Every structure is written in structure tokens, then in C-alpha cells.
Short mmCIF file of C-alpha atoms and ligand atoms in Angstrom, two decimals:
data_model
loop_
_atom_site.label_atom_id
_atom_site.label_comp_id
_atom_site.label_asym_id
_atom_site.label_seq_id
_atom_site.Cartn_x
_atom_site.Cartn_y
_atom_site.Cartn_z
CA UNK A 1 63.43 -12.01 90.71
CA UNK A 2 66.96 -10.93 90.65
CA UNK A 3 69.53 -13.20 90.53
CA UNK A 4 71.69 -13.59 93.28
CA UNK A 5 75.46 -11.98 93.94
CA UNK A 6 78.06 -14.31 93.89
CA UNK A 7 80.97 -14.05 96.33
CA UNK A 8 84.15 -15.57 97.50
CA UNK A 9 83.92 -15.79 101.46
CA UNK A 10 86.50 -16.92 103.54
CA UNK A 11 84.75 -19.29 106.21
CA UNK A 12 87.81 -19.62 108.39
CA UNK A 13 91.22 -19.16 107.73
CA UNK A 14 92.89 -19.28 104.41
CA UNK A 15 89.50 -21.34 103.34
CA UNK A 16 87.76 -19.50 100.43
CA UNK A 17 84.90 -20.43 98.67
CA UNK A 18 82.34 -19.38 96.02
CA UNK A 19 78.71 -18.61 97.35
CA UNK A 20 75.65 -16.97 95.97
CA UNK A 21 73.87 -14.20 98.66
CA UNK A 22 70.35 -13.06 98.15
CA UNK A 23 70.68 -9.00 96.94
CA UNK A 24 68.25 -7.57 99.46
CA UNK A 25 65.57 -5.41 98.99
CA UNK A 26 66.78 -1.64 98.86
CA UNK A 27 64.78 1.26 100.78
CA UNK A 28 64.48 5.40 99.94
CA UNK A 29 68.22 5.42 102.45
CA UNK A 30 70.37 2.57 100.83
CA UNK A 31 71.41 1.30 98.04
CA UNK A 32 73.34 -1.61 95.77
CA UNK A 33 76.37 -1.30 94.21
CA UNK A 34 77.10 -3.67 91.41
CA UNK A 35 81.46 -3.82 91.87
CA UNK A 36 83.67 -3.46 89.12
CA UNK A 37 87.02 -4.29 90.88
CA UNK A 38 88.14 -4.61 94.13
CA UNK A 39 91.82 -3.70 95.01
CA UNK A 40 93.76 -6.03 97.94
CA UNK A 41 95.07 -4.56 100.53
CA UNK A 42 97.98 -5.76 102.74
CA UNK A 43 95.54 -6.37 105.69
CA UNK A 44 93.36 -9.02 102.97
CA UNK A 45 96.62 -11.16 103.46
CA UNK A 46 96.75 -10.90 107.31
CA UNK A 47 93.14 -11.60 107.36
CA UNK A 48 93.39 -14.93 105.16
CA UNK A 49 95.82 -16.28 107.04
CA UNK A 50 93.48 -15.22 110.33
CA UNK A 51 96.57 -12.74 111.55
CA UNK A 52 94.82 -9.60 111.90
CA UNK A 53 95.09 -7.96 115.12
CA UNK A 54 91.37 -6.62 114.82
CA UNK A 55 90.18 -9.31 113.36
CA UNK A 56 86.47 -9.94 112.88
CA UNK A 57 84.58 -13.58 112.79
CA UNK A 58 83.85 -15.98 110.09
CA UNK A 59 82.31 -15.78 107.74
CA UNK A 60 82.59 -13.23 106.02
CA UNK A 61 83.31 -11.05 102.71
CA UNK A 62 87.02 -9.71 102.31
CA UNK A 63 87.91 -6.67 100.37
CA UNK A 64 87.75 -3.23 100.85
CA UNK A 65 89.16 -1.11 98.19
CA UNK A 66 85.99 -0.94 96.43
CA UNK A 67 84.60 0.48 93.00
CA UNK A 68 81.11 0.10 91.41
CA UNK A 69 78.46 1.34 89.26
CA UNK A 70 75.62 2.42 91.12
CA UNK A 71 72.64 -0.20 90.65
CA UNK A 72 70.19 0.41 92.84
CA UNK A 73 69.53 3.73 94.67
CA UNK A 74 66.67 4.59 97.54
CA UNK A 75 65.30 8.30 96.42
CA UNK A 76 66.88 9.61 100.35
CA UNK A 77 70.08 8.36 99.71
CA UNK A 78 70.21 9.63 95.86
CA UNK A 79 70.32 12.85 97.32
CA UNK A 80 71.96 12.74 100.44
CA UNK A 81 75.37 11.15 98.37
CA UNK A 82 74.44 13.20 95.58
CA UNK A 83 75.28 10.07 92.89
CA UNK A 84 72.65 8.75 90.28
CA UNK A 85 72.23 4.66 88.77
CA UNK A 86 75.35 4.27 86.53
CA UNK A 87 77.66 6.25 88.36
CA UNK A 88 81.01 5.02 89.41
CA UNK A 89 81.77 5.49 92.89
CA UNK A 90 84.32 4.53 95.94
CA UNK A 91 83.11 3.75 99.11
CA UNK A 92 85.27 4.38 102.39
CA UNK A 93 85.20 1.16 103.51
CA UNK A 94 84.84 2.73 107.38
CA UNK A 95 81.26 2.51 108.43
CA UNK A 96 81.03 4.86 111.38
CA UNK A 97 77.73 5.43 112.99
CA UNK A 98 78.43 9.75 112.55
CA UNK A 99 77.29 10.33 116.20
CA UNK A 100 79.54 8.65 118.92
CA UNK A 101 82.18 11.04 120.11
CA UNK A 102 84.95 9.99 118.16
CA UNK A 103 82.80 10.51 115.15
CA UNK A 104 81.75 13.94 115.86
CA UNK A 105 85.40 14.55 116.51
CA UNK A 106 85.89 13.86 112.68
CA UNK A 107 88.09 10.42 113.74
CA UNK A 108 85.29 7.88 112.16
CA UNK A 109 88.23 5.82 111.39
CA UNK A 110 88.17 4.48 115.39
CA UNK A 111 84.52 4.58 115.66
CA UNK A 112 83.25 1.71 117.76
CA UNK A 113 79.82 2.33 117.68
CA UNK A 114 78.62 -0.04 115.34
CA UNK A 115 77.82 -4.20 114.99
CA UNK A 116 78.64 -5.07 118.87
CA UNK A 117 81.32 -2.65 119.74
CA UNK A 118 84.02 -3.31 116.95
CA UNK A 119 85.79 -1.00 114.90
CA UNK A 120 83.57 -1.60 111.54
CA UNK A 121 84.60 -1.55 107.83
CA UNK A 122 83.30 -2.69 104.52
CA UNK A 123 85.62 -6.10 104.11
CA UNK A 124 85.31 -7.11 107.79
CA UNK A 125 81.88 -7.13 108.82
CA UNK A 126 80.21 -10.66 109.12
CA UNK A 127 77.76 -12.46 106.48
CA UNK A 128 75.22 -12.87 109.59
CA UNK A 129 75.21 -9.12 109.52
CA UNK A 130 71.84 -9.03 107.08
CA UNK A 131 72.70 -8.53 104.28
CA UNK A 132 75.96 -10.33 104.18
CA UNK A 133 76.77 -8.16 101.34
CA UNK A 134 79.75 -6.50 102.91
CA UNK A 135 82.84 -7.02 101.15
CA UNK A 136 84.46 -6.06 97.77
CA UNK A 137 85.08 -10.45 97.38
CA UNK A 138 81.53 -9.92 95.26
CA UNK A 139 79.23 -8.96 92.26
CA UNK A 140 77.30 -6.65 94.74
CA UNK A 141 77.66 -4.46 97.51
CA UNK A 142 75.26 -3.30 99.98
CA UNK A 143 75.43 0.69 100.26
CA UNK A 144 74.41 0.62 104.38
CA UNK A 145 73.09 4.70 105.03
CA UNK A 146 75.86 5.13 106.89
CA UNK A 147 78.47 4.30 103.78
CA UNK A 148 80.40 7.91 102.50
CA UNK A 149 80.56 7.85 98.54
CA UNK A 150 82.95 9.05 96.11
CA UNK A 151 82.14 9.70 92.98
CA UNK A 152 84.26 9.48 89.73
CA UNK A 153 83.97 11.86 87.30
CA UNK A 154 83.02 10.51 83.85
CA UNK A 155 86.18 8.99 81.59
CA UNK A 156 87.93 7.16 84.27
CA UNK A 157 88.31 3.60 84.00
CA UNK A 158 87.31 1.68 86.91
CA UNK A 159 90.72 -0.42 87.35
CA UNK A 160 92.55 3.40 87.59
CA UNK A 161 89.92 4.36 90.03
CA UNK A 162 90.76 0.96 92.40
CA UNK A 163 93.90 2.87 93.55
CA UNK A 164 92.30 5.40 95.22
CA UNK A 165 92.69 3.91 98.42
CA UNK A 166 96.31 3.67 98.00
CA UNK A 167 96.81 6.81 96.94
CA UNK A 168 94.62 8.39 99.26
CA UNK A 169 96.80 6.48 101.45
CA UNK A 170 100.04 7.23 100.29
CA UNK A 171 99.26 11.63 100.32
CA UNK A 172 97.97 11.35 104.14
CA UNK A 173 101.22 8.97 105.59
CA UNK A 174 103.46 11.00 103.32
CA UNK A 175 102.10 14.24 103.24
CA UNK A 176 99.03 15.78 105.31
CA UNK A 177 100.50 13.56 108.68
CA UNK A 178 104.24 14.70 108.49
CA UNK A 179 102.86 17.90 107.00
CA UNK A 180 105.84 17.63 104.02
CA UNK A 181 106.00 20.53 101.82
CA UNK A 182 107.67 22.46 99.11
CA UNK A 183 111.33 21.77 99.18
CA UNK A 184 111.40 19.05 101.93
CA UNK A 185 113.23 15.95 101.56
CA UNK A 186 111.48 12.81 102.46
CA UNK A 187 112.45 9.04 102.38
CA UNK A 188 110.05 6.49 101.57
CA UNK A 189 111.10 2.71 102.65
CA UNK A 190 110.21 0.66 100.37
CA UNK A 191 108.73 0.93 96.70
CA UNK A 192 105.61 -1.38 97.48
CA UNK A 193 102.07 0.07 96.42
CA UNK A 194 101.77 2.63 99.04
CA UNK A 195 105.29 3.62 98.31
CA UNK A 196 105.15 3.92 95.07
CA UNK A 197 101.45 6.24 95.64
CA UNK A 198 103.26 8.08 97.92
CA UNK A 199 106.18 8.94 95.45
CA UNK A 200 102.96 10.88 93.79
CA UNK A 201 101.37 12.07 96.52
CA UNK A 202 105.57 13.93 97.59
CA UNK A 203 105.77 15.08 94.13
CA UNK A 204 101.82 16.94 93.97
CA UNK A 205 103.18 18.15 97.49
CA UNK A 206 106.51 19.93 96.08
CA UNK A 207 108.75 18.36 97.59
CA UNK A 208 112.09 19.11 97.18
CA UNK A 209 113.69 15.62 97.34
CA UNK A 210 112.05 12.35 97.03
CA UNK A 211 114.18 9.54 98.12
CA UNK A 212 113.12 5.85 98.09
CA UNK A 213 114.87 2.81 100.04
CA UNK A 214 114.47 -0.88 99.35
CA UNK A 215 115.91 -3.76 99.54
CA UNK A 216 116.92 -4.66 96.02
CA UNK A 217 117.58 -3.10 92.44
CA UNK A 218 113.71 -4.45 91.56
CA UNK A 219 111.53 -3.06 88.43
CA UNK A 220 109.93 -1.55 91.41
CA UNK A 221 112.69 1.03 91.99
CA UNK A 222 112.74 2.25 88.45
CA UNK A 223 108.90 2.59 88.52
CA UNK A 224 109.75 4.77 91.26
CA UNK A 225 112.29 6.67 89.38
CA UNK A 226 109.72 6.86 86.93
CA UNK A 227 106.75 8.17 89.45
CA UNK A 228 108.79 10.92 90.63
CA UNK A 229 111.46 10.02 93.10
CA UNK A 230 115.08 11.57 92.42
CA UNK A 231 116.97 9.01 93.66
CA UNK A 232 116.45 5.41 94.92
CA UNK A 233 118.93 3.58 97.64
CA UNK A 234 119.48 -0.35 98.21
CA UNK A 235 120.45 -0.35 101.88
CA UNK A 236 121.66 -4.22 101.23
CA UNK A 237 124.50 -2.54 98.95
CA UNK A 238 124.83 1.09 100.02
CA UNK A 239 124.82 2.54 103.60
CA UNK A 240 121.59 4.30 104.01
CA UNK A 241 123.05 6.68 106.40
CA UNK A 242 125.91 7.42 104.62
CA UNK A 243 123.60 8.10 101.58
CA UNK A 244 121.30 10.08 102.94
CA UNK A 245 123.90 12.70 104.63
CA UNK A 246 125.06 12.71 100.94
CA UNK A 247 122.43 13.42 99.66
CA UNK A 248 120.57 16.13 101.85
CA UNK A 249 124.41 17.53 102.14
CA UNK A 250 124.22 16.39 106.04
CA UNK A 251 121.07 18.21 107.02
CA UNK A 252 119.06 14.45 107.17
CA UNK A 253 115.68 14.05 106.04
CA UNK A 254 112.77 16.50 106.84
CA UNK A 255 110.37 13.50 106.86
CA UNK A 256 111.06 9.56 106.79
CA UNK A 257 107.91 7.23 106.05
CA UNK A 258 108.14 3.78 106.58
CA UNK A 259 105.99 1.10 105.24
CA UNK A 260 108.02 -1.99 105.25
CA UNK A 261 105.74 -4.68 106.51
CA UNK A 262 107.35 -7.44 109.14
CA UNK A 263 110.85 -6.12 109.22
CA UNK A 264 111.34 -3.76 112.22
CA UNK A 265 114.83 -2.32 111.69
CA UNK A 266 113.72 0.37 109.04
CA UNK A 267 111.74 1.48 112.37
CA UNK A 268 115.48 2.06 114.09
CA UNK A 269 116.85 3.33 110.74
CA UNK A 270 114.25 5.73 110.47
CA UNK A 271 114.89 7.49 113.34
CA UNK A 272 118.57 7.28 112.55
CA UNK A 273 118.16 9.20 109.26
CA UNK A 274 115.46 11.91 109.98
CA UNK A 275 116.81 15.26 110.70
CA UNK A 276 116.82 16.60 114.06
CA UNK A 277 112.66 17.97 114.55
CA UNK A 278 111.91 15.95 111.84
CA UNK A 279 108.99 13.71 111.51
CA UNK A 280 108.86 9.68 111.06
CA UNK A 281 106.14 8.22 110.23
CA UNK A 282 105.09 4.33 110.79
CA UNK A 283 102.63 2.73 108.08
CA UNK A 284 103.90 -0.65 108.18
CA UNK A 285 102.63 -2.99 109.81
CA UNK A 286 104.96 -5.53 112.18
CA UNK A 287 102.64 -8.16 112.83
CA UNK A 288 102.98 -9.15 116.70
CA UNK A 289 107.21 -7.96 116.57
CA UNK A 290 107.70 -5.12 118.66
CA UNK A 291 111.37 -2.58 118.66
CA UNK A 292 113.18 -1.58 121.20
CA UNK A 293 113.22 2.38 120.54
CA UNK A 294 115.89 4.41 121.68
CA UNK A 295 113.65 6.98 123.37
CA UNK A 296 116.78 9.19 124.13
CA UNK A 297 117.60 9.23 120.96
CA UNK A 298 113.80 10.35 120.23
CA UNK A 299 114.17 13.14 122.86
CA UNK A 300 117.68 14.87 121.81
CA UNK A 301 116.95 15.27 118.24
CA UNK A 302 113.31 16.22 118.88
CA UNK A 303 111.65 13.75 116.33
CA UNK A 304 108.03 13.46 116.42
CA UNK A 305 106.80 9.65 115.64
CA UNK A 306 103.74 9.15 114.51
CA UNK A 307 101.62 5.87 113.55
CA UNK A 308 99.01 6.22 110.76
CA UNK A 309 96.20 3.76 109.45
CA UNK A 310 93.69 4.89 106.99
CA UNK A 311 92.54 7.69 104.94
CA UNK A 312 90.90 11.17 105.80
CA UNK A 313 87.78 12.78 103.63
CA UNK A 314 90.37 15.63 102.19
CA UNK A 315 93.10 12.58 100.41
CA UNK A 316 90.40 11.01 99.06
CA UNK A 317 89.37 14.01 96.53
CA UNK A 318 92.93 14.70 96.29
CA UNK A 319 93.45 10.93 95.22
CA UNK A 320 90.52 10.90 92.89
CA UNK A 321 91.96 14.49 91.82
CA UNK A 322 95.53 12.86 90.37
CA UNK A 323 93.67 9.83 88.96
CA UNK A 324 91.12 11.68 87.06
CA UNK A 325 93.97 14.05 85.89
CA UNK A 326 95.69 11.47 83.90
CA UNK A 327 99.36 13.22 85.13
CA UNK A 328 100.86 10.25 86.15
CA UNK A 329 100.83 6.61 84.92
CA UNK A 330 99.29 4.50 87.08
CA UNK A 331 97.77 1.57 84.57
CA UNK A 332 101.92 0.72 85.71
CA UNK A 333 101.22 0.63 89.22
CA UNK A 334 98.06 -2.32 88.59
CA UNK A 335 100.15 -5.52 87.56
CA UNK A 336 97.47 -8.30 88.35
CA UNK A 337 93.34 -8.83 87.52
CA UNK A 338 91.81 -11.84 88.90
CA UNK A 339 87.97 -12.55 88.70
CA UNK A 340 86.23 -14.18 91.72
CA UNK A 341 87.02 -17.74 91.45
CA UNK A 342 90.78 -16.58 91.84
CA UNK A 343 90.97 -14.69 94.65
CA UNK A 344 92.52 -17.25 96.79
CA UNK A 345 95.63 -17.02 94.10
CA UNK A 346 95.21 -13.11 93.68
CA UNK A 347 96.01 -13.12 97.74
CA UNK A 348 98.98 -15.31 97.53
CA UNK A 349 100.03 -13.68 94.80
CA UNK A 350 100.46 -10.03 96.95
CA UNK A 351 101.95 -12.02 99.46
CA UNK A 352 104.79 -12.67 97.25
CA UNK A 353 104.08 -16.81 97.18
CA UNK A 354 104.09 -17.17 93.77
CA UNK A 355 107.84 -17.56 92.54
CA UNK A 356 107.31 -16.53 89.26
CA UNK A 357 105.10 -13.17 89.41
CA UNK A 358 106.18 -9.48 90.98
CA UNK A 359 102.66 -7.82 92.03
CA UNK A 360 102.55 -4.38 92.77
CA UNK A 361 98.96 -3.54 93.29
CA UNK A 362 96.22 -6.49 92.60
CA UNK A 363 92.11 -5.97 91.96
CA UNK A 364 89.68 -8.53 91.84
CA UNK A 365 87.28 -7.87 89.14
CA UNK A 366 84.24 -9.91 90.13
CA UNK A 367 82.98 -9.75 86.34
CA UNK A 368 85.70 -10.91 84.85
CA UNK A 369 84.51 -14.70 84.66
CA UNK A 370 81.53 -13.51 82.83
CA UNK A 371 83.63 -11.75 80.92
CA UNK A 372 85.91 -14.64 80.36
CA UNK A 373 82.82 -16.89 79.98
CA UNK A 374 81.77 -15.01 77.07
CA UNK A 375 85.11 -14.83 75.33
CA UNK A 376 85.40 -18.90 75.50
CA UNK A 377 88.46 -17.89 77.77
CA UNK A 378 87.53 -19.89 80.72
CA UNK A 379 90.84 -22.01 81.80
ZN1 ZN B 401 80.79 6.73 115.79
#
């Protein structure tokens, strides 16, 4: 007899706490993945505090950035995702049944198909749903048939390979969306996670400017100096505008991506600063506050505005591409490790609670209290 996986699940909101699920049995079409660290996403933070707009129940599992060794592999499935025991592997946490009509029209992001009519992911599907083991909050993972692997290739470390999702993130909203290419200018507001990924993602793309806007001199806008952007603005000091007519010598940016979460007047500014056809792009999410758009504005210079959410097939090998290529250095870009017993302080600690800490991206490593354990390091 196995032992059980142990998991943080959140039972209602902002209530956490430690339980051990049976690992079920695993057939010749699924699998078990034992999970080496789970990133946290913005949308772990909304569902804590029970803000998400397409929210799920209680209980259940957060986390969907997931990595893992393979543990446990059905013989149908070994070849079907091509992957062997031991190998480490991302799951896209969308679990899309492949044969609704939005799935065969290659949009399994907005499949609704599955577990009573909801949009279904890995991090948001309830613990009544047998297994239970849905979420990256745990030791284990359930591979359901329907899950889409990536694989790794050997020689990258598994706390590297958590920001695929971030990345593969930050090359669609940045890149394949607004379609930016060599010699375009973008401008990325502001230098959080997906920012900072999609400094990379501009660079791999050629672009010809990268320009990044936030609210204050942080070590976040030198890391994005660092990444790849050419210059960085604070629009509390310096007229955004103003700068970016200076720098794009008035022609305004090709593309303008913004990601600020709560705060809608980047929204306004956006379309301000984008060049006339240009493309702006909306990846941050503004809770329940909604903008007044000037939509005449929208019509005379031609803009196209777009909304994004998730990641397509094609950025995810691109983003396991960079990672396992070494080129850039993201070991900066992963500030905070928790193990499972802290996830309730790894959450607050994205949401910028803690007054002490700056978090850029945060995994929970669900072995690290073993870990810990072992080394006599337990606080
Ligand atoms: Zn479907």
C-alpha cells in the first residue's frame, strides 16, 4: 500500500489546510505524477480570497503551473504522450474533452464540455471529482487521459521548468496575438512575472524596441533592463506619452501589452500610446472594474484590441525551447520556494501582503518539508 498524497486544499475562502488523498489506482490511459513544484499564478490569489469570476466550488486543490516526474504510467497513455517513469513533464492545466466544437476548432482553452458544463482546468476542479487529485497544492497529480504533456528535455531543473507557463504566457500576449515582429516597438506595462517573460518572449521575436512601464524605479525594472528591454519608464515621474513619442521618434508603439492587474487607466493609456493600426493587448485582469473606452478614439486610429487568457500548444515548445536553452537567466525571475505547509504565506506573499518581501514569480515545492525534515531544518 502506497502512502497517501498530501495536499493543501482550500475548503472555502482564504481557509487552507493540510490533507492526505488516497493516490488512486492507475489504468493502461492515465497516469500519476509525483510534483516537483508548482508555480502561483495571479488567478491562485483571486481564488483564495473566493474572487474569481469563474470560480469553481469547495473544496478543492489550487495550483496550476505544474511540474513532475512521471510516477506512474498506464502502457496506452505511455505512448499516446510519448513520456516514460522519471520523466519531467508540464501539464496544460486545461482539460478539454478534444471533441466539442470549440475543441475541434483548436480553442480547448473555452471548452465546456467537461465536469457539469464548466470551463475545466487542473487547479480548479473539485476534490469530489474522484480522484481529488487535481491541483499542483500536492505531492501527486492525477494525469486524467485527457491531460496534454510536455516533456523536458534532460538537464533542466525543475524550478526553471515552473516558468513555463509564464513564459508561454508572456510569447502568446506579447508576440503570436499582436503578431510583433522584427523591428517593432512594443510597450509592456508593468515588470511583474508575465512582464518580465514577455521582455524574453519580444527579444526571441526581434523586436526592434522593447519598452517597459511601471510604476516605480523597483529591482524589477532593472531585471527588465537586464532581460532585454532597452528602456524602462516610471509613468509616476515621467509622462508616458511624452516618452514614448520620444522614443519611437513620434511614430507610437507598434504593439502595447498591458498586464497591470486592478488598475484600469493603463487600459486608457494604452490606447493613447499605440500607433495608429497598432495592436493593444489586455492580459490584466480588473477584477469586477470596468473602463469607459473611447470607442472613437478606437475607430480613427484603427487600433485593434484584443483580450488574451492562456497559452496555445505552439508557446509552450517555444517556452520550454528558451528554458532548456539556458540564454537567458531566469533562476532571477523565481524569488520565493515554499513547501506545502506554507502555501497560505506563499499566496500572500504574491499578493504583495508581506511588507518586507518583493516576489516576482513563487513555486510551491510540495517536497520541500521532506526535504527540510531531513536536513533538521523544520522551523
Ligand atoms: Zn471540448
Amino acid at each position: 500500500m502506497t502512502n497517501p498524497a498530501l495536499a493543501a486544499v482550500l475548503n472555502d475562502k482564504e481557509t487552507l489546510e493540510l490533507r492526505e488523498l488516497p493516490l488512486p489506482p492507475i489504468g493502461d490511459d492515465d497516469g500519476l505524477l509525483r510534483i516537483e513544484a508548482c508555480g502561483i499564478c495571479g488567478s491562485d490569489i483571486a481564488q483564495f480570497r473566493g474572487e474569481l469570476a469563474w470560480g469553481h466550488g469547495y473544496p478543492v486543490i489550487p495550483g496550476h503551473e505544474i511540474v513532475g516526474r512521471i510516477d506512474q504510467l498506464g502502457r496506452h497513455a505511455a505512448r499516446r504522450w510519448n513520456v516514460q517513469e522519471g520523466d519531467l513533464v508540464t501539464v496544460d492545466p486545461f482539460l478539454a474533452c478534444g471533441c466539442c466544437d470549440t475543441c475541434m476548432s483548436g480553442r480547448y482553452i473555452n471548452c465546456t464540455n467537461n465536469w457539469g458544463d464548466k470551463q475545466q482546468s487542473y487547479g480548479f476542479i473539485g476534490t469530489e471529482y474522484a480522484p481529488g487529485l487535481w491541483g499542483g497544492y500536492s505531492q501527486y497529480l492525477y494525469l486524467h487521459r485527457n491531460a496534454r504533456l510536455y516533456k523536458f528535455p534532460a538537464g533542466v531543473a525543475a524550478n526553471q521548468a515552473v516558468l513555463f507557463n509564464t513564459l508561454g504566457g508572456g510569447i502568446r500576449w506579447a508576440v503570436t496575438v499582436p503578431k510583433l515582429g522584427i523591428g517593432d516597438t512594443i510597450v509592456i506595462m508593468t515588470p511583474g512575472q508575465r512582464g518580465l517573460t514577455s521582455v524574453i518572449a519580444a527579444r526571441e521575436a526581434g523586436a526592434g524596441k522593447i519598452i517597459v512601464a511601471g510604476r516605480k524605479d523597483s529591482y524589477k525594472m532593472a531585471l527588465a533592463r537586464e532581460l532585454g528591454a532597452d528602456v524602462t519608464i516610471n509613468f509616476q515621474r515621467e509622462n508616458l506619452l511624452e516618452r514614448v513619442k520620444e522614443e519611437t521618434a513620434g511614430r507610437l508603439a507598434d504593439v502595447v501589452l498591458d498586464l497591470t492587474p486592478e488598475a484600469t487607466q493603463p487600459v486608457l493609456d494604452a490606447i493613447e500610446i499605440v500607433r495608429p493600426g497598432g495592436t493593444v493587448v489586455l492580459a490584466g485582469s480588473k477584477g469586477a472594474r470596468t473602463v469607459a473606452i473611447p470607442t472613437d478614439t478606437l475607430m480613427w486610429k484603427d487600433i485593434t484590441l484584443r483580450g488574451v487568457v492562456g497559452v496555445g500548444h505552439r508557446e509552450y515548445r517555444q517556452a520550454i525551447s528558451i528554458i532548456a536553452s539556458g540564454k537567458y537567466p531566469l533562476h532571477r525571475l523565481m524569488t520565493h520556494r515554499f513547501p506545502l505547509r506554507e502555501a497560505e504565506t506563499a499566496i500572500r506573499t504574491l499578493a504583495g501582503e508581506s511588507p518586507v518581501e518583493e516576489p516576482m514569480c513563487i513555486a510551491i515545492e510540495p517536497w520541500l518539508d521532506e526535504r527540510q525534515h531531513l536536513q533538521g531544518d523544520m522551523k
